[in-house]
Tab-separated table of C-alpha atoms in Angstrom:
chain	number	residue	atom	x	y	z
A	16	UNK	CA	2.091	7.774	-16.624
A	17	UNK	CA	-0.499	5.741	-17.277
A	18	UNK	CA	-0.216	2.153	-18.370
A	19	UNK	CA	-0.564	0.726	-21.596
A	20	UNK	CA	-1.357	-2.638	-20.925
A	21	UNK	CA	-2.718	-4.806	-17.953
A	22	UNK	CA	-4.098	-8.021	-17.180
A	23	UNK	CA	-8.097	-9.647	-16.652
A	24	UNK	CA	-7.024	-12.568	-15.121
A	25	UNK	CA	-4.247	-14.584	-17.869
A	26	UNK	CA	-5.443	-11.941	-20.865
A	27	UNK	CA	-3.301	-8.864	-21.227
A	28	UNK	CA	-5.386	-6.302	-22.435
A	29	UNK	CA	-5.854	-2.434	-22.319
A	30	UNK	CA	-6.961	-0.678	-19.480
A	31	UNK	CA	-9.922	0.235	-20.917
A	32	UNK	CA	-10.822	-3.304	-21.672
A	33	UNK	CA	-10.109	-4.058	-18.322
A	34	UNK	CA	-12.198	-2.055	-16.978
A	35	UNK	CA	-15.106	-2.898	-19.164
A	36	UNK	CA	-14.613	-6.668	-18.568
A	37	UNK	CA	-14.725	-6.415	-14.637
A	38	UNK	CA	-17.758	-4.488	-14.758
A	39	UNK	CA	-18.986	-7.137	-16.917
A	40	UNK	CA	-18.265	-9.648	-14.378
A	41	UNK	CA	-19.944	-8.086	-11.597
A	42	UNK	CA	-22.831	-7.048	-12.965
A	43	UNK	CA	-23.338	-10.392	-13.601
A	44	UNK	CA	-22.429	-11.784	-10.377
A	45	UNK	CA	-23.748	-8.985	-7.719
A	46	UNK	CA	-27.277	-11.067	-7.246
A	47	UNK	CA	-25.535	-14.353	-6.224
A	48	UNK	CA	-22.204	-12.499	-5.182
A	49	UNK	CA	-22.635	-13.005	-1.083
A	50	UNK	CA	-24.549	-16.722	-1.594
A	51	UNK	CA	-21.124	-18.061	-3.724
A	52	UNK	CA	-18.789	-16.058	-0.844
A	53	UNK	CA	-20.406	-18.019	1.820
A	54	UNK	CA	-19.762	-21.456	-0.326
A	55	UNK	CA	-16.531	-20.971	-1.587
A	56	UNK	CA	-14.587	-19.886	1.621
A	57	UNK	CA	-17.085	-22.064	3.732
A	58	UNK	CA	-17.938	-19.087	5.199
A	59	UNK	CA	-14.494	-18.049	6.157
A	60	UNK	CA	-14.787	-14.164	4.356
A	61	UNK	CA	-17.261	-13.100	7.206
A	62	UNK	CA	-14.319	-14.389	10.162
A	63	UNK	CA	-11.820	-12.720	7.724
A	64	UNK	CA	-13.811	-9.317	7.368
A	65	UNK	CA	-14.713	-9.240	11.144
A	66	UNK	CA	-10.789	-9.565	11.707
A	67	UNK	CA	-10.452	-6.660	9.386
A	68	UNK	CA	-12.265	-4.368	11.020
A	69	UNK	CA	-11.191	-5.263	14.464
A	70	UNK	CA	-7.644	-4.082	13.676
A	71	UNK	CA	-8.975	-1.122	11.776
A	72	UNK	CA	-9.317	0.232	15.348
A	73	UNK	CA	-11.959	2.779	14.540
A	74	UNK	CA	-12.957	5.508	16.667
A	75	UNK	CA	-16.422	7.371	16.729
A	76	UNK	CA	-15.726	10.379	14.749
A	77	UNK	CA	-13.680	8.989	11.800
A	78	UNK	CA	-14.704	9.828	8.301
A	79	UNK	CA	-14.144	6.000	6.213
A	80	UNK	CA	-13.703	5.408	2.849
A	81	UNK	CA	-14.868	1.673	2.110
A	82	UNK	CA	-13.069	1.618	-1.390
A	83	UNK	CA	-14.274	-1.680	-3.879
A	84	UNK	CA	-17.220	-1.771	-1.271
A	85	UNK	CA	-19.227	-4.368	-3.313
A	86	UNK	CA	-22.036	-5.437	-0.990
A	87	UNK	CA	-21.630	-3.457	1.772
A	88	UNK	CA	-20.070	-6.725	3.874
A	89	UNK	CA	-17.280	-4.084	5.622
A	90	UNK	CA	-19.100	-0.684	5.858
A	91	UNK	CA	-22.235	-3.132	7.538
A	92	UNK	CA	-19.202	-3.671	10.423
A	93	UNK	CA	-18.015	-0.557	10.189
A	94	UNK	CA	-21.052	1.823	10.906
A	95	UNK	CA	-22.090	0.409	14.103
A	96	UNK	CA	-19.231	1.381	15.416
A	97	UNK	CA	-19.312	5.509	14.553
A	98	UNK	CA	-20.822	7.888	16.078
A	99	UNK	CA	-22.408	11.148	14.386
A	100	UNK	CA	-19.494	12.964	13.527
A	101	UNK	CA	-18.268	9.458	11.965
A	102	UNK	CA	-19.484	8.162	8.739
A	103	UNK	CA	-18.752	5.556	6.164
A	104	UNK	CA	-18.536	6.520	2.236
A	105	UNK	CA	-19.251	3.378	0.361
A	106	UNK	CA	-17.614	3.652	-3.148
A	107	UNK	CA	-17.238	1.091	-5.420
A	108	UNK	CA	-17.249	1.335	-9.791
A	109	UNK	CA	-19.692	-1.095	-10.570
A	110	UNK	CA	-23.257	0.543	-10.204
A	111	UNK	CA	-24.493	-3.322	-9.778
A	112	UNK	CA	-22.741	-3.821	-6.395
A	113	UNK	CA	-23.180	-0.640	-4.821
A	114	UNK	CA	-27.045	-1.261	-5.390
A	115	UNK	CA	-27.115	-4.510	-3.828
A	116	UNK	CA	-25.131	-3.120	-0.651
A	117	UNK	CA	-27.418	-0.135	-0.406
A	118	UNK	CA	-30.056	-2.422	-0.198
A	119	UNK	CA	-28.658	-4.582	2.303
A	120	UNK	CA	-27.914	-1.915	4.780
A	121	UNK	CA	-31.458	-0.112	4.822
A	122	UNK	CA	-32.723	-3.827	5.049
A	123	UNK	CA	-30.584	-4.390	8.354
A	124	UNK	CA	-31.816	-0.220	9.545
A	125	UNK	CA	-28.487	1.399	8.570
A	126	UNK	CA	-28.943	4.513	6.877
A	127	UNK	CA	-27.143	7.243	8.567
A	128	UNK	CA	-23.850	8.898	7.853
A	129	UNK	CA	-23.592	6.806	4.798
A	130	UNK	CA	-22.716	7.872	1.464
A	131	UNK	CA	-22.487	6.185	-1.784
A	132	UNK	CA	-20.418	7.227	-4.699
A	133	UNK	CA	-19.909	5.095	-7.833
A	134	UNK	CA	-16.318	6.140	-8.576
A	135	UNK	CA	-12.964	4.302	-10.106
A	136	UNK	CA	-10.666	4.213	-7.677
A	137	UNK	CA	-7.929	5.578	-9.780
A	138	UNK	CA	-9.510	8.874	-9.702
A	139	UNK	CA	-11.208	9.435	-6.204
A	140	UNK	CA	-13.489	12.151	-6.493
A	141	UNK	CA	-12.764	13.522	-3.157
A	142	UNK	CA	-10.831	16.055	-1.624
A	143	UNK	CA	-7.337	16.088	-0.482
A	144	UNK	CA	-6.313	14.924	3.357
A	145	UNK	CA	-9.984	13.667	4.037
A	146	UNK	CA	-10.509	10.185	5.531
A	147	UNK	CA	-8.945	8.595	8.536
A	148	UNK	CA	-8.941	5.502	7.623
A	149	UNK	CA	-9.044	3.734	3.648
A	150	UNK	CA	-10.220	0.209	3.661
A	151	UNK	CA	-10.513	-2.167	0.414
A	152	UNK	CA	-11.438	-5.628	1.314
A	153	UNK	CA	-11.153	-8.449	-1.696
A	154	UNK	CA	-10.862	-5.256	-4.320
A	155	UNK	CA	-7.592	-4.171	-5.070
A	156	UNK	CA	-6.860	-6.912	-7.462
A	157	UNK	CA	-9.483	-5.903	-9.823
A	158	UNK	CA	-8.201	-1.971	-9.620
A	159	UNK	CA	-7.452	-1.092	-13.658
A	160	UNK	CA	-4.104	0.818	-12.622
A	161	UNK	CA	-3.032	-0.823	-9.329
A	162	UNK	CA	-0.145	1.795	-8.505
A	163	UNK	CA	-2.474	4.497	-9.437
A	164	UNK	CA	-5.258	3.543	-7.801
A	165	UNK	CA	-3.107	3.467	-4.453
A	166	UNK	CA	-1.607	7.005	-5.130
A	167	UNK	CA	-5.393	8.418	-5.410
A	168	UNK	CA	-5.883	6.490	-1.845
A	169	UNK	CA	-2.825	8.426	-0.442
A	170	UNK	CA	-3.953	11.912	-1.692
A	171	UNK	CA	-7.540	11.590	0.392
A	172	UNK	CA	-6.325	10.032	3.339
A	173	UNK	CA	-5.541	12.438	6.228
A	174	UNK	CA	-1.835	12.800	7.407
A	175	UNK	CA	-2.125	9.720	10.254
A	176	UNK	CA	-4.672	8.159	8.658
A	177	UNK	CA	-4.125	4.644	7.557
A	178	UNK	CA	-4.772	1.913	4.551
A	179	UNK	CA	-5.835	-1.100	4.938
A	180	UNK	CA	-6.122	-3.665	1.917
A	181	UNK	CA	-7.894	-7.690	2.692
A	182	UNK	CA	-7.186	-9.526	-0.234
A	183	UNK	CA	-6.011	-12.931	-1.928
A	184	UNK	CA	-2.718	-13.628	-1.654
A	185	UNK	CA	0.109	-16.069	-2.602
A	186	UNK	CA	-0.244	-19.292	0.003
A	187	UNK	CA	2.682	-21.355	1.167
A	188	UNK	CA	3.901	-23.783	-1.371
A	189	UNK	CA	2.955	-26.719	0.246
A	190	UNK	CA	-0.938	-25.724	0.215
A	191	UNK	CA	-0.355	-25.220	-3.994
A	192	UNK	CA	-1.095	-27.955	-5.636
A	193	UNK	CA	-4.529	-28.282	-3.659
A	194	UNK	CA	-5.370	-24.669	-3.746
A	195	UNK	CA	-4.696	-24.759	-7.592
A	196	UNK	CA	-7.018	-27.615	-7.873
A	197	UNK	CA	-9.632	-25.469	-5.696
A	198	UNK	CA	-9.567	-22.754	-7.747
A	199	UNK	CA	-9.655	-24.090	-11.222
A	200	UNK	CA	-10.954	-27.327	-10.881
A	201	UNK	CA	-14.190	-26.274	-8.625
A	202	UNK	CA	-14.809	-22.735	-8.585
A	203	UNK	CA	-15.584	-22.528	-12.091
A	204	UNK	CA	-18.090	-25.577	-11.659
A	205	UNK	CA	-19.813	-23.606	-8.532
A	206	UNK	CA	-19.961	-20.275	-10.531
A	207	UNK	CA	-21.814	-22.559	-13.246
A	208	UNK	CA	-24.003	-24.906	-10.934
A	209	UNK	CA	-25.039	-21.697	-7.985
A	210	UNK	CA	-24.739	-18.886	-10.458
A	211	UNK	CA	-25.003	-19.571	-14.240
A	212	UNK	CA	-21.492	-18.230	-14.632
A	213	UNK	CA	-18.806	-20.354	-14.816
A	214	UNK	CA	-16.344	-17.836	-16.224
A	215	UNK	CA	-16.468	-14.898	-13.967
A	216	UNK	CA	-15.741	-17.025	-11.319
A	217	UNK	CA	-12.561	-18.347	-13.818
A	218	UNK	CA	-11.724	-15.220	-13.842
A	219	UNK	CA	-11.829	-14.307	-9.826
A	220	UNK	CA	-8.931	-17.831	-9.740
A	221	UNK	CA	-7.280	-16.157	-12.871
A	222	UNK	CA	-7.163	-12.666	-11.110
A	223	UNK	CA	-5.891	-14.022	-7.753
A	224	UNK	CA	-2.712	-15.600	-9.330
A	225	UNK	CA	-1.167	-12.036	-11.469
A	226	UNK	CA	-2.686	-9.995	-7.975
A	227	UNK	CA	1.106	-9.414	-6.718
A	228	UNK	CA	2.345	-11.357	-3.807
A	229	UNK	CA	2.806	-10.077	-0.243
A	230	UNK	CA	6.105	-8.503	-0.515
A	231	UNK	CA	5.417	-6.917	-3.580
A	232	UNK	CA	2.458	-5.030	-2.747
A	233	UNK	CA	4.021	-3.970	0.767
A	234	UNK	CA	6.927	-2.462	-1.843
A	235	UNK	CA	3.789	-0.928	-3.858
A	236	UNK	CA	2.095	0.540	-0.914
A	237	UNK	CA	5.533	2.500	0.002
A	238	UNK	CA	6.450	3.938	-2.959
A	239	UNK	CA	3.381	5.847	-3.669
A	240	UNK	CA	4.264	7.164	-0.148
A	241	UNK	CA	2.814	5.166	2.745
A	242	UNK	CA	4.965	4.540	5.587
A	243	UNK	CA	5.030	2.040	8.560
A	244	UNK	CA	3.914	-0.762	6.250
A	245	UNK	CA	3.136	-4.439	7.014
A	246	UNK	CA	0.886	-7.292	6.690
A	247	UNK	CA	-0.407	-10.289	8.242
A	248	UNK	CA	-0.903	-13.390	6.486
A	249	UNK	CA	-4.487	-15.524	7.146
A	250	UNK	CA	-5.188	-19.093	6.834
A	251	UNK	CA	-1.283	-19.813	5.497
A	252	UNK	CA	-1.223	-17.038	3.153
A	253	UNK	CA	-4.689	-17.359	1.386
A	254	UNK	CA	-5.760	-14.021	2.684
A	255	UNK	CA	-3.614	-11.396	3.412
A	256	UNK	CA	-4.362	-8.319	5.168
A	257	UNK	CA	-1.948	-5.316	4.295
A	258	UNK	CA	-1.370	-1.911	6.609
A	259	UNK	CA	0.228	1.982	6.006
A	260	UNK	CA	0.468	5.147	7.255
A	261	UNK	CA	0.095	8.759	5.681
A	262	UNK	CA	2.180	9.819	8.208
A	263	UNK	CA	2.633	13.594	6.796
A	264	UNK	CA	1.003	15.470	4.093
């Protein structure tokens, strides 16, 4: 059933608004969106990402699904590493983005066994049992239909193919107070200052707060049918980096 309601960042809306207000905010950030990554984590996303794809533990000849691929950060790591029975399908919703990390690639010489497909991920145009491995770095949390979005990911993974999900997550409490103060009290003022937008990047602090917690989404992940789940938390929590299994079809 689909939902009725969800949130952009503290607004609860419909998920068509939703939908239509995250495209807004990328389209307006994709042309600064790797510049304000680099500033805002003090260049802590590329460490994270590398980390990412280490444990992804990708062989030559697996078929990838870079879900919420934005700017190409993840399938730029990943296609190095297949060979040419391998390949990386870049798929993201916001035609902005997916631009932007075309152009990137062909700029660093990557072009082969790449695909691009602007898609939502609640309704993955591909077939059944496909991909070995599904990976959605800093993504998830803008999904429309979060439990939906993650039973479309199990129906086009193969059986023994695995998820992985890097995203925001809920730090220790200690760290609270500052991150808080981070995220609402500068952010917005770097969107502004770096890219003319102080409240997408409002939004991205709004967004990481009602993105569910560690435990939760583990819980998520296995009841649309993933098994063997578990994360790993990063920098105290900040970043999380979540793991399943399609262990049967």
């Amino acid at each position: 059933m689909q939902q009725k309601h969800t949130h952009f960042g503290y607004q609860d809306v419909s998920p068509e608004e939703k939908t239509e207000k995250v495209g807004a905010v990328f389209d307006s950030v994709a042309w600064k969106y790797d510049l304000m990554n680099d500033i805002m984590s003090l260049g802590l996303h590329r460490a994270w990402k590398r980390y990412f794809v280490y444990l992804a533990n990708i062989r030559p000849h697996f078929k990838i699904l870079d879900l919420a691929a934005g700017t190409a950060d993840i399938s730029a790591l990943l296609a190095p590493k297949l060979g040419e029975q391998g390949g990386v399908t870049l798929c993201d919703s916001n035609h902005a983005m997916l631009e932007h990390g075309r152009g990137k690639l062909v700029n660093r010489g990557l072009v082969k066994n790449l695909d691009y497909v602007q898609a939502m991920a609640e309704a993955l145009p591909f077939r059944e049992h496909y991909f070995d491995r599904i990976v959605v770095a800093f993504g998830l949390r803008n999904f429309t239909d979060k439990p939906l979005a993650l039973k479309s990911m199990f129906r086009v993974l193969k059986p023994g193919g695995q998820v992985m999900i890097l995203e925001f997550s809920k730090p220790e409490k200690w760290l609270q107070r500052a991150y808080d103060a981070y995220s609402f009290g500068v952010l917005p003022k770097m969107g502004k200052l770096i890219a003319g937008d102080a409240r997408s990047y409002r939004y991205l602090a709004e967004s990481i707060r009602m993105h569910p917690d560690q435990e939760t989404l583990q819980s998520m992940l296995e009841a649309v049918g993933f098994q063997k789940c578990d994360y790993l938390d990063l920098n105290l929590g900040v970043v999380c980096i979540h793991r399943g299994y399609k262990l049967s079809a």
